[in-house]
Coordinates of C-alpha atoms in Angstrom, one line a residue:
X1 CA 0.0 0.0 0.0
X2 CA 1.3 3.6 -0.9
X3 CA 0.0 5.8 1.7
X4 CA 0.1 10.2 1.7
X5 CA 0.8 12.2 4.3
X6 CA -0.2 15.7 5.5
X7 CA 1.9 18.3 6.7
X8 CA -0.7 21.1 8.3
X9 CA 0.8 25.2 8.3
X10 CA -1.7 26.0 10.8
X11 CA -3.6 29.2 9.5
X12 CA -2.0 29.1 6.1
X13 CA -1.9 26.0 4.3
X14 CA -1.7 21.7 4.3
X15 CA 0.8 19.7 2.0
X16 CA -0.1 16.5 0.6
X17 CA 3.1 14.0 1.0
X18 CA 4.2 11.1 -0.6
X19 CA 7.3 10.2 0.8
X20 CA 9.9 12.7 -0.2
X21 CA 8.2 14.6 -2.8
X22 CA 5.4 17.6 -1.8
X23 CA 2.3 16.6 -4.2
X24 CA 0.4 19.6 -3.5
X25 CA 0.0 22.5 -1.2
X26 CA -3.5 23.9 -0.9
X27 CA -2.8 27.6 0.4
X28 CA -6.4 28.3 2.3
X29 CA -5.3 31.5 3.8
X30 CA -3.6 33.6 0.9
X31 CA -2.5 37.0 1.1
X32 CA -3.7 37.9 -2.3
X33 CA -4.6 41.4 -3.6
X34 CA -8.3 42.2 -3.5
X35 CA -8.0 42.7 -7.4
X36 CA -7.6 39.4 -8.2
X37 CA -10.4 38.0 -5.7
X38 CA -8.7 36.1 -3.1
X39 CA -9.2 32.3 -3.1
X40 CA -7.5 29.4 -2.0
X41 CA -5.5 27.1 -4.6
X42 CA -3.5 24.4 -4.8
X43 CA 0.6 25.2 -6.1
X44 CA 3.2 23.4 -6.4
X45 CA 1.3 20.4 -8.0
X46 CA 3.3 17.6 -8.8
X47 CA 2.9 14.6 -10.6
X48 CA 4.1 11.2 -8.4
X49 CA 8.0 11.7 -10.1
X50 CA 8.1 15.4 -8.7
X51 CA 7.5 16.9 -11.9
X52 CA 5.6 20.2 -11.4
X53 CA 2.4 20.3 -13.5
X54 CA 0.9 24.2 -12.2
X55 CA 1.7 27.4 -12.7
X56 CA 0.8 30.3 -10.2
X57 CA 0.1 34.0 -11.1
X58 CA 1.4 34.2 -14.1
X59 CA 1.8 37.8 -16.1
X60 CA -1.0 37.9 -18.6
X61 CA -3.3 36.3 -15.8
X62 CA -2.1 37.1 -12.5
X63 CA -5.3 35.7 -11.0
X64 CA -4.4 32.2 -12.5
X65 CA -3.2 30.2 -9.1
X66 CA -2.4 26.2 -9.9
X67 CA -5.8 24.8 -9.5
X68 CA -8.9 27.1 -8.0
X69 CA -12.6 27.1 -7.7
X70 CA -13.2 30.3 -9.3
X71 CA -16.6 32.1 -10.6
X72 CA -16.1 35.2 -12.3
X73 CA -20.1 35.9 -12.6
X74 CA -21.4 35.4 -9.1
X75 CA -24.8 37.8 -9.8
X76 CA -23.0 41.2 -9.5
X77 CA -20.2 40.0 -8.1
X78 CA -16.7 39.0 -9.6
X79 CA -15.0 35.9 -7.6
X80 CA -12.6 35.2 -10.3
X81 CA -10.4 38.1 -10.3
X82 CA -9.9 41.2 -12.9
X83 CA -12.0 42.8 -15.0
X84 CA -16.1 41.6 -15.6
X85 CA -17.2 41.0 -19.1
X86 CA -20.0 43.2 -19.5
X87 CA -23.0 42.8 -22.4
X88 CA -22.2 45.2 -24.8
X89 CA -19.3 46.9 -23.6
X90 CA -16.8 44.3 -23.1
X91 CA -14.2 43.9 -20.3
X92 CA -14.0 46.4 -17.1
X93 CA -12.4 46.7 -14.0
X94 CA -15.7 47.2 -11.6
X95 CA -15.2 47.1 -7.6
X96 CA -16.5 44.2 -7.7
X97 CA -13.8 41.5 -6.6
X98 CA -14.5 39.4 -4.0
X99 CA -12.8 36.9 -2.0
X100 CA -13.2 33.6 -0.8
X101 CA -12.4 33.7 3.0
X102 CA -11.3 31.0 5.3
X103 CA -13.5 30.7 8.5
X104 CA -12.3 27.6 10.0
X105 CA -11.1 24.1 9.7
X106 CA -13.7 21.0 10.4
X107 CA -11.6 18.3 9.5
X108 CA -8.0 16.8 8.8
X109 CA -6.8 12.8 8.7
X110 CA -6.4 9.7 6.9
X111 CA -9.1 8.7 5.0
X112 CA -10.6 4.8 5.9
X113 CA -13.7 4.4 8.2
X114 CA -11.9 6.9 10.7
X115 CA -11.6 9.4 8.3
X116 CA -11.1 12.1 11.4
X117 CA -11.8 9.9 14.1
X118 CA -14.8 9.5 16.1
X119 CA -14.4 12.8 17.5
X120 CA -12.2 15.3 16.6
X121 CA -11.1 17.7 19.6
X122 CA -11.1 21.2 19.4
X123 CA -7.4 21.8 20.8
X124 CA -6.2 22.0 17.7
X125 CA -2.7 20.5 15.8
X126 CA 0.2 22.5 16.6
X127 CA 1.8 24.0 13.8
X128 CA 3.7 21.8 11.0
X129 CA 1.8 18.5 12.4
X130 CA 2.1 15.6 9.6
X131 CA -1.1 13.5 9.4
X132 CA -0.8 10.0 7.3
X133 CA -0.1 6.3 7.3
X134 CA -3.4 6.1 9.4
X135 CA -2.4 8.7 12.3
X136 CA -4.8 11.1 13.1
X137 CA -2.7 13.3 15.1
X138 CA -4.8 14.5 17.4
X139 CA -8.2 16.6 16.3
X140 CA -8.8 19.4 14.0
X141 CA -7.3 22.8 13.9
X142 CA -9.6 25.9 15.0
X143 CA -12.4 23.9 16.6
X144 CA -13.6 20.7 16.0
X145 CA -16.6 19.2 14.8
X146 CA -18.3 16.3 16.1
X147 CA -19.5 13.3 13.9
X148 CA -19.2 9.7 12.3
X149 CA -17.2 11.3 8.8
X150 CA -15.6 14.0 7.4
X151 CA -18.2 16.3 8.1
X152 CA -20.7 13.2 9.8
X153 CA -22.8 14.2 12.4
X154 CA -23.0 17.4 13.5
X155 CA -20.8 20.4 12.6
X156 CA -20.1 22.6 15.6
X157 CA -22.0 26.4 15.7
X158 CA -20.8 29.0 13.1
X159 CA -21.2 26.2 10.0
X160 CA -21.3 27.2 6.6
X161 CA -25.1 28.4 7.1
X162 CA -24.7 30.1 10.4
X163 CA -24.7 27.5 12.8
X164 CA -27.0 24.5 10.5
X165 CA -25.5 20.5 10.8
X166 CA -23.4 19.2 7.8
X167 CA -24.2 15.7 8.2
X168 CA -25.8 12.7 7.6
X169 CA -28.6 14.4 5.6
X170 CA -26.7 17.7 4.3
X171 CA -25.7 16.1 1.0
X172 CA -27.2 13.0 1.1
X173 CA -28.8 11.7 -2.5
X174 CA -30.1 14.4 -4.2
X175 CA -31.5 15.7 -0.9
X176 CA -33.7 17.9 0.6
X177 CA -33.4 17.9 4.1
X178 CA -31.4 19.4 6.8
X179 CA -28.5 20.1 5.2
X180 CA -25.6 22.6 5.1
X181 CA -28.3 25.4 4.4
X182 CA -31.4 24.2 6.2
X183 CA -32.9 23.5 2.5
X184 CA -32.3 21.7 -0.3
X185 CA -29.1 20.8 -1.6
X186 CA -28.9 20.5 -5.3
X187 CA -26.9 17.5 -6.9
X188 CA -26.4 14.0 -5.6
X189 CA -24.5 14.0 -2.7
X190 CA -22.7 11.4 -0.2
X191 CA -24.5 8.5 1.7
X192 CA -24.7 9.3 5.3
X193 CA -21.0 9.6 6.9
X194 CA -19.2 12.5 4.9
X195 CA -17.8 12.8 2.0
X196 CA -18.7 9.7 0.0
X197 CA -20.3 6.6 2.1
X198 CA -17.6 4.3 -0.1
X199 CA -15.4 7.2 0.0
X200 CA -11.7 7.6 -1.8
X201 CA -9.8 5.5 1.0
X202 CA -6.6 3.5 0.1
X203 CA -3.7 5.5 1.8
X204 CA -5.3 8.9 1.1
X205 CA -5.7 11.7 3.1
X206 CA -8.2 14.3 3.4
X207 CA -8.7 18.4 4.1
X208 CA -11.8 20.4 5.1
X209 CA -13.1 23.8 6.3
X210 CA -15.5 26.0 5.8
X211 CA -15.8 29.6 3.4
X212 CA -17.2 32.2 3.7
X213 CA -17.5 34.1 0.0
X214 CA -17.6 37.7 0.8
X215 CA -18.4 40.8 -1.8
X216 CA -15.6 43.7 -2.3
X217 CA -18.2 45.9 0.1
X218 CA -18.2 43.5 2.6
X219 CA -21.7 41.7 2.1
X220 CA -21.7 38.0 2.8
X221 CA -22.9 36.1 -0.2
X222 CA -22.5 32.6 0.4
X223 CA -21.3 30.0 2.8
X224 CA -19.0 27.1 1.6
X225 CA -17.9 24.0 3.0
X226 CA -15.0 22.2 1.4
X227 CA -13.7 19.3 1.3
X228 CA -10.2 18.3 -0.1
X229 CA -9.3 14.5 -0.9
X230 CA -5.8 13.2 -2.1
X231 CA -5.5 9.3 -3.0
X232 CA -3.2 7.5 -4.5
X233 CA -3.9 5.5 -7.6
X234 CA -1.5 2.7 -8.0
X235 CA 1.6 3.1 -10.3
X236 CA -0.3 5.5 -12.8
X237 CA -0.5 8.5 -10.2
X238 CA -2.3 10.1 -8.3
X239 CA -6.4 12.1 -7.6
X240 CA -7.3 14.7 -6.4
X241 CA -11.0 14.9 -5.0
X242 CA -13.0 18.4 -5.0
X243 CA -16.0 18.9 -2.9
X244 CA -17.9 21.9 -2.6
X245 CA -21.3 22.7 -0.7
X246 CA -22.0 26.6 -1.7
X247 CA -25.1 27.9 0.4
X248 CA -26.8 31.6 -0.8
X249 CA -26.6 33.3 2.2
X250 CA -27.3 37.0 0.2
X251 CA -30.5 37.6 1.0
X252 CA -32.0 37.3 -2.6
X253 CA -31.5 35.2 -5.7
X254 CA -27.8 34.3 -7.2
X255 CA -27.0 34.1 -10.7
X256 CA -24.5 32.1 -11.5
X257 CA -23.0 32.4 -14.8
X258 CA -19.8 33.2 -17.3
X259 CA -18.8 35.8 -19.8
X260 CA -20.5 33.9 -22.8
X261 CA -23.7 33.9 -20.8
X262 CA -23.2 37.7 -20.8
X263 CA -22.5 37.8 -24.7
X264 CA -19.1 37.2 -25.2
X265 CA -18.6 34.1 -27.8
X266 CA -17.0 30.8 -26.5
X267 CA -15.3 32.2 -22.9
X268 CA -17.4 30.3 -20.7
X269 CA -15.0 29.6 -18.3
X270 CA -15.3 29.4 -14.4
X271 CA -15.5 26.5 -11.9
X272 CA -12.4 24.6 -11.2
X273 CA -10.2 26.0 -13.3
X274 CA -6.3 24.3 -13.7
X275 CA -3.1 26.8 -15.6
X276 CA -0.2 24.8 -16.9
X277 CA 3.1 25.3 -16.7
X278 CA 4.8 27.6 -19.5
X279 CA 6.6 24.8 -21.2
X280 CA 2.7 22.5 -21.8
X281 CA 2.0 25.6 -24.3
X282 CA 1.3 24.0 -27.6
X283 CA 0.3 20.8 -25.4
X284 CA -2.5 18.3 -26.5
X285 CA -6.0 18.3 -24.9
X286 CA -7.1 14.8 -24.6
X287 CA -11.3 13.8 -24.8
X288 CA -12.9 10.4 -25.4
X289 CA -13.5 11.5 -28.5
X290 CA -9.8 12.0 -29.6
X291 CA -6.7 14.5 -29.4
X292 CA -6.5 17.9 -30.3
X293 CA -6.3 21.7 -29.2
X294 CA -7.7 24.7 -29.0
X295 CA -10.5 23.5 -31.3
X296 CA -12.0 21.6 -28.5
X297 CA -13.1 24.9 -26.5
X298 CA -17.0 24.2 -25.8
X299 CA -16.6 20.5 -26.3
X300 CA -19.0 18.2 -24.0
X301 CA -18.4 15.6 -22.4
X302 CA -17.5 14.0 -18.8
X303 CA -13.9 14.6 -18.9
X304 CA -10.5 16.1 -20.2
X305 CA -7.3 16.0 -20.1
X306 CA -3.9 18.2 -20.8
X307 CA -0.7 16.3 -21.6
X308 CA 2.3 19.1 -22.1
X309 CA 6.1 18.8 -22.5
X310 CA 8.2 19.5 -19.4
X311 CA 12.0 21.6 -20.3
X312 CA 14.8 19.9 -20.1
X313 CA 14.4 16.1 -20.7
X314 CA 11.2 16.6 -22.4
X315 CA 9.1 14.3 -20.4
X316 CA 4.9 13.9 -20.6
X317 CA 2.3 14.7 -18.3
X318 CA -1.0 14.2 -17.8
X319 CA -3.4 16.3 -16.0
X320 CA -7.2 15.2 -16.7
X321 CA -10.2 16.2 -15.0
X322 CA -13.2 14.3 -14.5
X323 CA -17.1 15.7 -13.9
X324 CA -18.9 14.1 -11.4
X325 CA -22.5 12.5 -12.3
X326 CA -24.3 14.4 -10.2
X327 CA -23.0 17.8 -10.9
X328 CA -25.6 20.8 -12.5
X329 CA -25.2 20.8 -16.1
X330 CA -23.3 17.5 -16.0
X331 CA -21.6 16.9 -18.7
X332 CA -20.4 20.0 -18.5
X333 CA -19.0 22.1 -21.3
X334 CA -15.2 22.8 -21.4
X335 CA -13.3 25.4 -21.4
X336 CA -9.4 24.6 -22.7
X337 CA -6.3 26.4 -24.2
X338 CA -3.0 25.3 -26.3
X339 CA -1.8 27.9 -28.2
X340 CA -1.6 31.0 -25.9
X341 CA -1.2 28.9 -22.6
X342 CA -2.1 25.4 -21.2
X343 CA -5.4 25.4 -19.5
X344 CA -8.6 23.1 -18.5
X345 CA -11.7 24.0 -17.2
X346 CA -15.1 22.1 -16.6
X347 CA -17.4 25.1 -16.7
X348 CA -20.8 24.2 -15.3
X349 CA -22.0 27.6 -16.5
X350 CA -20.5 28.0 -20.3
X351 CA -23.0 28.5 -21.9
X352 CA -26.8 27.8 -19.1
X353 CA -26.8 30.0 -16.3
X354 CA -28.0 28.7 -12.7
X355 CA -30.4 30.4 -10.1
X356 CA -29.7 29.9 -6.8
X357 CA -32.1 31.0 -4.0
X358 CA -31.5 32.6 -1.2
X359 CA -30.7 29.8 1.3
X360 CA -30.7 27.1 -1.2
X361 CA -27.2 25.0 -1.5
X362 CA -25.9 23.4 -4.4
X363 CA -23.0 21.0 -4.7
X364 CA -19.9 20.4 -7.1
X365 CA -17.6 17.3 -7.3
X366 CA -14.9 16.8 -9.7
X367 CA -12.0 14.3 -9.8
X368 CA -8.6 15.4 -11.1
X369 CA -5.9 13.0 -12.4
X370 CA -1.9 13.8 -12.2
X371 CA 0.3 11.4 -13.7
X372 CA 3.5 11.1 -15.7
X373 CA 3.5 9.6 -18.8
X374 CA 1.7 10.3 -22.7
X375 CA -1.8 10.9 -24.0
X376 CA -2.4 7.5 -24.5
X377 CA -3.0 7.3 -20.5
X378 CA -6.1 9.4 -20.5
X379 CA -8.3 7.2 -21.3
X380 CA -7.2 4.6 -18.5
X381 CA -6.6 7.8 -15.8
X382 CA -10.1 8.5 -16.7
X383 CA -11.1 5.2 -15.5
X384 CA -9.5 5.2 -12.4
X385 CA -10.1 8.8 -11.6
X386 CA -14.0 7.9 -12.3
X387 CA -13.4 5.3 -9.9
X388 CA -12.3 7.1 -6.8
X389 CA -15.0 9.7 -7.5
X390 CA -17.7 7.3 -7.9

């Protein structure tokens, strides 16, 4: 068995381990510019072999970070960074950028039926604290949460919907119950103990808190809880699970959408959004349809992948994403670059726009694959990916 381990940054960041080499750190806590709407996002990734597969601020985007969840068209507000595409006058720089904030941590472990323990305390780990190999290490930082799972049983006060339990019934099946918003919960969700009842296990390890999305005025707009899985998948690499419950906690209705559904042609981007590394530019973007490039931009289908060139020994990797089932708008439309710069995108909101109501909650669950090796792997990444993600 290949296990991961976690190193915690307490306040700042965790670092998915597998042995010697640093797979990813998730930054949770940035210190980014209000301009370019702070988020968390994961950078350095790295594939298994330590070859780095992000890219972080770059000049023409400097709010491209590694991997993100990022919305630029959040009703009036801008969660993506830069300017808002605006019908019939294009691109502007509007003081509306807003950021993604980091309220608290509900859970850190192992994954396995004690995902985080029974019980997780509320003392806290101390700072630098590695979790894996089945260790625990001792409860969760910034207050705990009680419960069977991940986020099982009952979330302690201050949740992502001001104080409501993310548990059993939060996301469970397509529910509407009690959930993380005290209403119904759009997509399928897990079975009864967390994250997924048959969840990603295997040696994997697992990362979540809760968000709170607030405008550039200060207004609270939604609640988030997030959940961050990393399992290994044999010799082919490695997954990444992505699992987000957003909650409208604006008072009124949210529109969420993308600059083609505000009249710009074929820029439908936002939603977890991945940037390459400089030398993938001119890489090949991988569906189950075939291989090609920018072409692809607005394709549908369950999944993609990226495989670029890496300087120096000219090595492949692979970075695939896959869209889960259950997701609004599933399959999703994509949005993908070669030419100007390596990037993929599963953008729920392309091209179809989602209402939200106030208080409502809808969920988002994507897989992403990191591995070494050619685009002739995607289609068996995909597989295995699929498989973790159920």
């Amino acid at each position: 068995m290949s296990w991961f381990a976690l190193r915690h940054d307490v306040g700042v960041a965790v670092t998915v381990l597998a042995g010697d080499v640093e797979l990813a750190r998730y930054e949770y806590a940035p210190g980014t510019p209000q301009l370019e709407s702070p988020k968390p996002f994961l950078h350095p990734v790295r594939t298994r072999g330590g070859r780095l597969v992000s890219l972080f601020r770059p000049h023409d985007h400097v709010w491209h970070k590694g991997i993100a969840w990022s919305l630029p068209h959040v009703g009036e507000h801008n969660f993506w960074g830069g300017p808002t595409y605006l019908r019939g006058r294009g691109y502007a720089q509007l003081d509306n950028n807003g950021a993604q904030v980091h309220r608290r941590v509900v859970g850190i472990g192992a994954c396995g039926d004690r995902v985080l323990g029974d019980r997780l305390s509320g003392e806290g780990l101390s700072g630098n604290e590695v979790l894996g190999d089945g260790v625990l290490g001792g409860g969760a930082a910034e207050g705990g949460a009680a419960g069977d799972g991940v986020l099982g049983g009952a979330v302690a006060g201050g949740g992502a919907a001001g104080g409501a339990a993310v548990g059993d019934a939060a996301v469970g099946d397509g529910a509407v119950g009690d959930g993380a918003a005290g209403g119904s919960v759009r997509g399928d969700g897990a079975r009864g103990d967390g994250v997924r009842g048959d969840g990603a296990g295997g040696g994997g390890v697992r990362f979540a808190h809760e968000l709170e999305w607030v405008a550039q005025d200060g207004r609270g707009v939604v609640a988030e809880v997030r959940v961050l899985t990393a399992v290994p998948l044999g010799e082919l690499g490695w997954a990444l699970i992505f699992d987000t419950t957003m909650t409208n906690t604006s008072g009124g209705g949210l529109v969420f959408g993308s600059p083609t559904t505000n009249g710009r042609e074929n820029a439908g981007y936002g939603g977890l959004f991945w940037r390459g590394p400089r030398a993938f530019t001119g890489g090949s973007v991988i569906t189950s349809d075939g291989v090609g490039g920018d072409e692809l931009r607005g394709w549908r289908g369950e999944w993609m992948a990226f495989c670029g060139k890496h300087d120096g020994d000219g090595g492949e990797s692979l970075v695939l994403v896959v869209d889960h089932v259950g997701n609004p708008h599933h399959p999703p439309r994509w949005f993908t670059r070669s030419e100007s710069f390596a990037c993929l995108n599963p953008a729920p909101f392309f091209s179809e726009e989602l209402v939200v109501g106030d208080g409502e909650s809808v969920r988002f669950r994507y897989g992403v694959g990191i591995a070494d090796g050619g685009a002739g792997g995607a289609g068996v990444l995909a597989e295995a990916v699929r498989g973790v993600l159920g």
